[in-house]
Tab-separated table of C-alpha atoms in Angstrom:
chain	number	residue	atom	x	y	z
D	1079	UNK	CA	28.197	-12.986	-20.255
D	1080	UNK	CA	24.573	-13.826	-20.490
D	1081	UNK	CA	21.688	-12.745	-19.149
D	1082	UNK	CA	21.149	-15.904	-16.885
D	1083	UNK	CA	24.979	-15.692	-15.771
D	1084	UNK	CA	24.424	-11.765	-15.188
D	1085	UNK	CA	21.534	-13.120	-12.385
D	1086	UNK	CA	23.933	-15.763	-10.983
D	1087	UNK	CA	26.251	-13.253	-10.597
D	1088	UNK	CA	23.788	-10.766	-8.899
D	1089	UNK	CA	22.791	-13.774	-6.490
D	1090	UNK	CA	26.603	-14.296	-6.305
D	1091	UNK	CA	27.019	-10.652	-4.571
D	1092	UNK	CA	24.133	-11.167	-2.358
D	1093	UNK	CA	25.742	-13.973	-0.611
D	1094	UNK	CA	29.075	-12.247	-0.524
D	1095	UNK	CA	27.446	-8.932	0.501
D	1096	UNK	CA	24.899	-7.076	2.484
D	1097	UNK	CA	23.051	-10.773	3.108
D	1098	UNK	CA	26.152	-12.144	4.637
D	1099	UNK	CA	26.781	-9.381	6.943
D	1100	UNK	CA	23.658	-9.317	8.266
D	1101	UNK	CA	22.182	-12.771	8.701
D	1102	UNK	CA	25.481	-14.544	8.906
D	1103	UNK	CA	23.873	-17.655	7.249
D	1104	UNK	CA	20.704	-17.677	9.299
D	1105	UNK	CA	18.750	-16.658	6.087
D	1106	UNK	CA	20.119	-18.100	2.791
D	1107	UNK	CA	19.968	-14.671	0.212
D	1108	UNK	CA	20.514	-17.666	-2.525
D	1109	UNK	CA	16.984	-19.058	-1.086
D	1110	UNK	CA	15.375	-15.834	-0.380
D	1111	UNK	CA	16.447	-14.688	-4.011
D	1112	UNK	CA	14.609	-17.762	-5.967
D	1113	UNK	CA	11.837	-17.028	-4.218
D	1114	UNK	CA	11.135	-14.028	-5.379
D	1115	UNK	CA	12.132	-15.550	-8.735
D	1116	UNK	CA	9.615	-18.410	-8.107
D	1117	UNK	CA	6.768	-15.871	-6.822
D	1118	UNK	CA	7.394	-14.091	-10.284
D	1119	UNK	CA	7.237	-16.813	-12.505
D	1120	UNK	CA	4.141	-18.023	-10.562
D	1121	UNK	CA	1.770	-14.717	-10.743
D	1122	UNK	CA	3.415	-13.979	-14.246
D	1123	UNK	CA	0.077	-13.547	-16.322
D	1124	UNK	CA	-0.481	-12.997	-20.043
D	1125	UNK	CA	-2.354	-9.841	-20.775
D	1126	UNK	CA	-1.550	-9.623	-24.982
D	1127	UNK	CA	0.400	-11.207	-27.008
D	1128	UNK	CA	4.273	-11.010	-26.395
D	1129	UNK	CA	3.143	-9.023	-23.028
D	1130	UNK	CA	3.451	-11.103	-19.361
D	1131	UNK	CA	3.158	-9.318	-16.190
D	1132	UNK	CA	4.392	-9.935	-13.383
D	1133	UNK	CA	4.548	-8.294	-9.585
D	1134	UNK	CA	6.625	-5.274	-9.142
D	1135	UNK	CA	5.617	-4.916	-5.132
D	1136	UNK	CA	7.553	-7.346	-2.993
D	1137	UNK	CA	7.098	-8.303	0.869
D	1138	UNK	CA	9.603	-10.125	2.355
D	1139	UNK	CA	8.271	-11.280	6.059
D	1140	UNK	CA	10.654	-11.965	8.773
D	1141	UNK	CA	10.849	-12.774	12.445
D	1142	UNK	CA	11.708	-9.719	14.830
D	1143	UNK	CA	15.315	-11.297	15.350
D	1144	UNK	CA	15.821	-11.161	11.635
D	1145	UNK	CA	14.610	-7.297	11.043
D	1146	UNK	CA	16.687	-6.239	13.819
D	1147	UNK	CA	19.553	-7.727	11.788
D	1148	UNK	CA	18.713	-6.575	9.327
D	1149	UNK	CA	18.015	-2.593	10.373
D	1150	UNK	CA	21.417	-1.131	9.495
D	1151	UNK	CA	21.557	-2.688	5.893
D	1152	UNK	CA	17.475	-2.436	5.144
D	1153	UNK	CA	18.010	0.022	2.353
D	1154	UNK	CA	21.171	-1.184	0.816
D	1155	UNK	CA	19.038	-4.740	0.285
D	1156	UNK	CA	16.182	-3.574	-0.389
D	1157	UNK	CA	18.195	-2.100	-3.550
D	1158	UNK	CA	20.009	-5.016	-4.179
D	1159	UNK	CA	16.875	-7.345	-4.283
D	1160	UNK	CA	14.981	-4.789	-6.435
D	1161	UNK	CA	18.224	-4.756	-9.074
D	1162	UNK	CA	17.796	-9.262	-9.083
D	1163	UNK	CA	14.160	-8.697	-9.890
D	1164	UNK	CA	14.320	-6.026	-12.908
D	1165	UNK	CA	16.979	-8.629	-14.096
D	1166	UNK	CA	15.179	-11.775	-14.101
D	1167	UNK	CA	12.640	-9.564	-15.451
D	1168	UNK	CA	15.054	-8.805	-18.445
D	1169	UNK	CA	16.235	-12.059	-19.220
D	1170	UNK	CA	12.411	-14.055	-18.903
D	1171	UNK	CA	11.095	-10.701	-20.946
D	1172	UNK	CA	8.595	-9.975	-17.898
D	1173	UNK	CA	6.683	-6.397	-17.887
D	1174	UNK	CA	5.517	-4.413	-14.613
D	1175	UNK	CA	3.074	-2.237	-14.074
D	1176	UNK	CA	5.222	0.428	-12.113
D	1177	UNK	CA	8.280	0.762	-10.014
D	1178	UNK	CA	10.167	-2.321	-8.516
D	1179	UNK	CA	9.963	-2.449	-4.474
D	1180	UNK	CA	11.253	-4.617	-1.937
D	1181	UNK	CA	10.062	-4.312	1.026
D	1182	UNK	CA	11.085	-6.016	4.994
D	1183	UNK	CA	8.012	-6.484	7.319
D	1184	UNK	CA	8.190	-7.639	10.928
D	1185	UNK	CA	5.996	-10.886	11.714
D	1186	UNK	CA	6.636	-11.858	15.226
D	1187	UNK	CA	5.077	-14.900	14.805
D	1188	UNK	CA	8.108	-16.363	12.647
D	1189	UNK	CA	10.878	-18.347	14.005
D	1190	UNK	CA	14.451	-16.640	12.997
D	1191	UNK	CA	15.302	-18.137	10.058
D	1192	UNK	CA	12.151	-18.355	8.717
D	1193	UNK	CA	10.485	-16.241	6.144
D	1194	UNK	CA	7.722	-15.515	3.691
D	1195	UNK	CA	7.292	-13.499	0.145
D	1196	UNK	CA	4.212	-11.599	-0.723
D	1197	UNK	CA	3.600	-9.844	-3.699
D	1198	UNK	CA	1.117	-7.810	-5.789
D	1199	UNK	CA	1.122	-5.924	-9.162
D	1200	UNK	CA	0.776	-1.946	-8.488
D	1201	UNK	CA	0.303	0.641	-11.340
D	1202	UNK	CA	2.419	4.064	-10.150
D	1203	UNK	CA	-0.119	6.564	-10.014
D	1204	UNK	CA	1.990	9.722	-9.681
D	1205	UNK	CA	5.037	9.547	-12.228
D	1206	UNK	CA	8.106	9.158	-10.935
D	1207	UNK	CA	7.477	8.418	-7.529
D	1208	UNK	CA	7.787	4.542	-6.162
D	1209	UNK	CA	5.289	2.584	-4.761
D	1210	UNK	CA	6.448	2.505	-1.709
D	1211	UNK	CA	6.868	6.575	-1.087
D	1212	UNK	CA	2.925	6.581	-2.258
D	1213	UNK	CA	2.029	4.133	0.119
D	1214	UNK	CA	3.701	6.577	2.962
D	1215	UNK	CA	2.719	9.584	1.913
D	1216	UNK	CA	-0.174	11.726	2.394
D	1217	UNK	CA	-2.987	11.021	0.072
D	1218	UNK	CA	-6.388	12.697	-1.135
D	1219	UNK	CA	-9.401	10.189	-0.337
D	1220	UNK	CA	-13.338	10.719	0.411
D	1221	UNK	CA	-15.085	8.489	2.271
D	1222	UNK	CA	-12.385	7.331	4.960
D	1223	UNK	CA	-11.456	8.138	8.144
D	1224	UNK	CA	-8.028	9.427	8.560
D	1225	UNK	CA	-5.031	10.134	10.523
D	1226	UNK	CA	-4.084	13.997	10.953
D	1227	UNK	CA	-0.479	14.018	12.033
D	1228	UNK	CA	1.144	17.617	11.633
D	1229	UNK	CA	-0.307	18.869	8.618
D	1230	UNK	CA	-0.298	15.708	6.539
D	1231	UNK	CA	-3.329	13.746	6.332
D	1232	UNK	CA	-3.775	9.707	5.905
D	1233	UNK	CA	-6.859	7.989	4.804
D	1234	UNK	CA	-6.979	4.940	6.445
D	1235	UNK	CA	-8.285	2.970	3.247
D	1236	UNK	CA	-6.921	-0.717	4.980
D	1237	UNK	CA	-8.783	-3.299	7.299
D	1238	UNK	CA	-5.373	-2.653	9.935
D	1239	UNK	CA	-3.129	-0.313	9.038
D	1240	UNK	CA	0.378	-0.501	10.829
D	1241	UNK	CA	2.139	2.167	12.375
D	1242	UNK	CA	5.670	2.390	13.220
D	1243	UNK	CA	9.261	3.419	12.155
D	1244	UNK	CA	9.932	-0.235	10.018
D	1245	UNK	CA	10.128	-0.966	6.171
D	1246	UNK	CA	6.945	-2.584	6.789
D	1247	UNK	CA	4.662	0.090	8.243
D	1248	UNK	CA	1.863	1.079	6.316
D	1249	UNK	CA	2.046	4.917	7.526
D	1250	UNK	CA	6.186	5.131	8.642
D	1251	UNK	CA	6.918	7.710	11.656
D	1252	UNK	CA	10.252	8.873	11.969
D	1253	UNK	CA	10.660	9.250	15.897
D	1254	UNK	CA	13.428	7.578	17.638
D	1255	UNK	CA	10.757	6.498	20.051
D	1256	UNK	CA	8.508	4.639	18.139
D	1257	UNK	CA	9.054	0.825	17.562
D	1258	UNK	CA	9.122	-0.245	13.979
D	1259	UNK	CA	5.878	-2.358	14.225
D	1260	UNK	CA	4.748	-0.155	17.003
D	1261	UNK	CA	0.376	0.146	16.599
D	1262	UNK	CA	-2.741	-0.178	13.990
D	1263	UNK	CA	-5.160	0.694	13.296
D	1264	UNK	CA	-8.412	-1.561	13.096
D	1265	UNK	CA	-11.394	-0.511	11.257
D	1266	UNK	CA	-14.720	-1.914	12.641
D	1267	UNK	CA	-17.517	-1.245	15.025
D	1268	UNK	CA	-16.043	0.857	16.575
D	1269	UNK	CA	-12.413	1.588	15.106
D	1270	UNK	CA	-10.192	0.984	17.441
D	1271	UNK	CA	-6.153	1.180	17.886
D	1272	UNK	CA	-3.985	-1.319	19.295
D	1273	UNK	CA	-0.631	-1.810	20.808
D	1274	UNK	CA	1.193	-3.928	19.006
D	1275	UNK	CA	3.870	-4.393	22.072
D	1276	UNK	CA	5.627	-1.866	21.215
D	1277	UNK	CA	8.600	-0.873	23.630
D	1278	UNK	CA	7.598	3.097	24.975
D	1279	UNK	CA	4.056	2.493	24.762
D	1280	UNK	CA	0.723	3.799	22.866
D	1281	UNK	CA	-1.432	6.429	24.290
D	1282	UNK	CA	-5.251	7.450	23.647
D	1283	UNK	CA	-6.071	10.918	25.466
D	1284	UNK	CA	-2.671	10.536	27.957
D	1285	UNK	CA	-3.868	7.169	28.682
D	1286	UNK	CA	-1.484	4.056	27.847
D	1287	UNK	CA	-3.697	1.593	26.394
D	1288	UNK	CA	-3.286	-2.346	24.902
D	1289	UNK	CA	-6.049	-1.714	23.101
D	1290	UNK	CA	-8.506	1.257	22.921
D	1291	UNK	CA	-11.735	2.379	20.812
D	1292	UNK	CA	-11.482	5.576	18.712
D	1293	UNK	CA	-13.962	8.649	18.739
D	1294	UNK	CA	-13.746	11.196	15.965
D	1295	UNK	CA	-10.857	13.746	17.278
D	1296	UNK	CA	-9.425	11.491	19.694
D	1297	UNK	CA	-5.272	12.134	20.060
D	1298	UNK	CA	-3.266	9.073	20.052
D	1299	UNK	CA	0.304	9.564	20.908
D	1300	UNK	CA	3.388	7.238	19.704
D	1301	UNK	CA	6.989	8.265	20.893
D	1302	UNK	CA	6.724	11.815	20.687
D	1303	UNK	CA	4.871	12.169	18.055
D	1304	UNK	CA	0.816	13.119	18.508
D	1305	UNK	CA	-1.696	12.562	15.698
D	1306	UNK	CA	-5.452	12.536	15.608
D	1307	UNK	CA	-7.825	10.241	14.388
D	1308	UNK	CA	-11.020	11.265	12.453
D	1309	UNK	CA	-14.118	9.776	11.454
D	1310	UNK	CA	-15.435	10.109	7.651
């Protein structure tokens, strides 16, 4: 069997799979699958000869109706997806920079049904750990404010970063009580958090806010879990 009937096949399982059982047709993996192809073939760039690059981070946006589908069989996808890329990879002799990731993200403003790829070519920077465990975990950075929460520490390094128990959270919390696209946090004049209608609220100093500017120690509180925001 070749290598373009080994990605049929792979797109073959999809259908018949994890896809099926959660979207029940709604979202076509077939469609979902060639788009990611397509995105590849479309950012592939030539960096030497006999050397094209192409994304190894993907973000696959979908309405809330769709990631609450999709919850119980996130992981089991995400792997599947990831094994169709490093395929197509093989057989069009693509290179990436680091790890293969699929990841889900919550946009509420898409219809069910509807979705949306995003992609970007990331160099790991600690070996042997993927993309997407760097992006969650703690990390050492001057020069940004941050999130204490325990005794790990998160530079907020992003324009919004999203908070919440989802694939698609920038920093993930795991507390039954936090939504999985449940806050952010905006930098600006001043920084400010924001509810991002989450279902058991956000809290600044014991107070449930929509919305809420950010001093340097201020305690924000999410579910049950309390971290604290501080300034550079």
């Amino acid at each position: 069997m070749g290598l373009l009937d080994n990605f049929e096949a792979r797109l073959d399982q999809l259908v018949n799979g994890t896809f099926a059982k959660a979207f029940r047709d709604v979202v076509e993996p077939v469609e979902l699958a060639s788009r990611i192809q397509k995105e590849m073939d479309t950012r592939a760039a030539i960096v030497s000869r006999g050397r094209i690059v192409v994304p190894n981070i993907f973000t696959v946006d979908l309405s809330s109706e769709d990631i609450s589908r999709l919850d119980v069989y996130a992981d089991q996808m995400r792997s599947e997806l990831a094994e169709v890329v490093r395929q197509y990879a093989t057989q069009q002799r693509y290179t990436f920079l680091g790890a293969v990731d699929v990841r889900f993200h919550e946009d509420p403003g898409l219809k069910t049904g509807v979705f949306r790829i995003r992609s970007q070519a990331h160099a790991d920077s600690l070996p042997g750990q993927s993309p997407s465990k760097q992006r969650a975990a703690p990390q050492e950075a001057t020069g940004h404010p941050r999130l204490l929460i325990g005794t790990a520490s998160y530079p907020l390094t992003k324009s919004h970063t999203r908070l919440g128990r989802g694939q698609g959270a920038d920093i993930q919390i795991d507390d039954p009580g936090v939504s999985r696209a449940h806050a952010e946090i905006v930098l600006g004049m001043p920084v400010i958090v924001r509810d991002l209608g989450s279902t058991n609220g956000t809290f600044v100093e014991g107070r449930k806010v929509a919305e809420a500017p950010l001093h340097s120690g201020a305690q924000i509180q999410v579910g049950s879990t309390t971290m604290t925001y501080q300034d550079v």
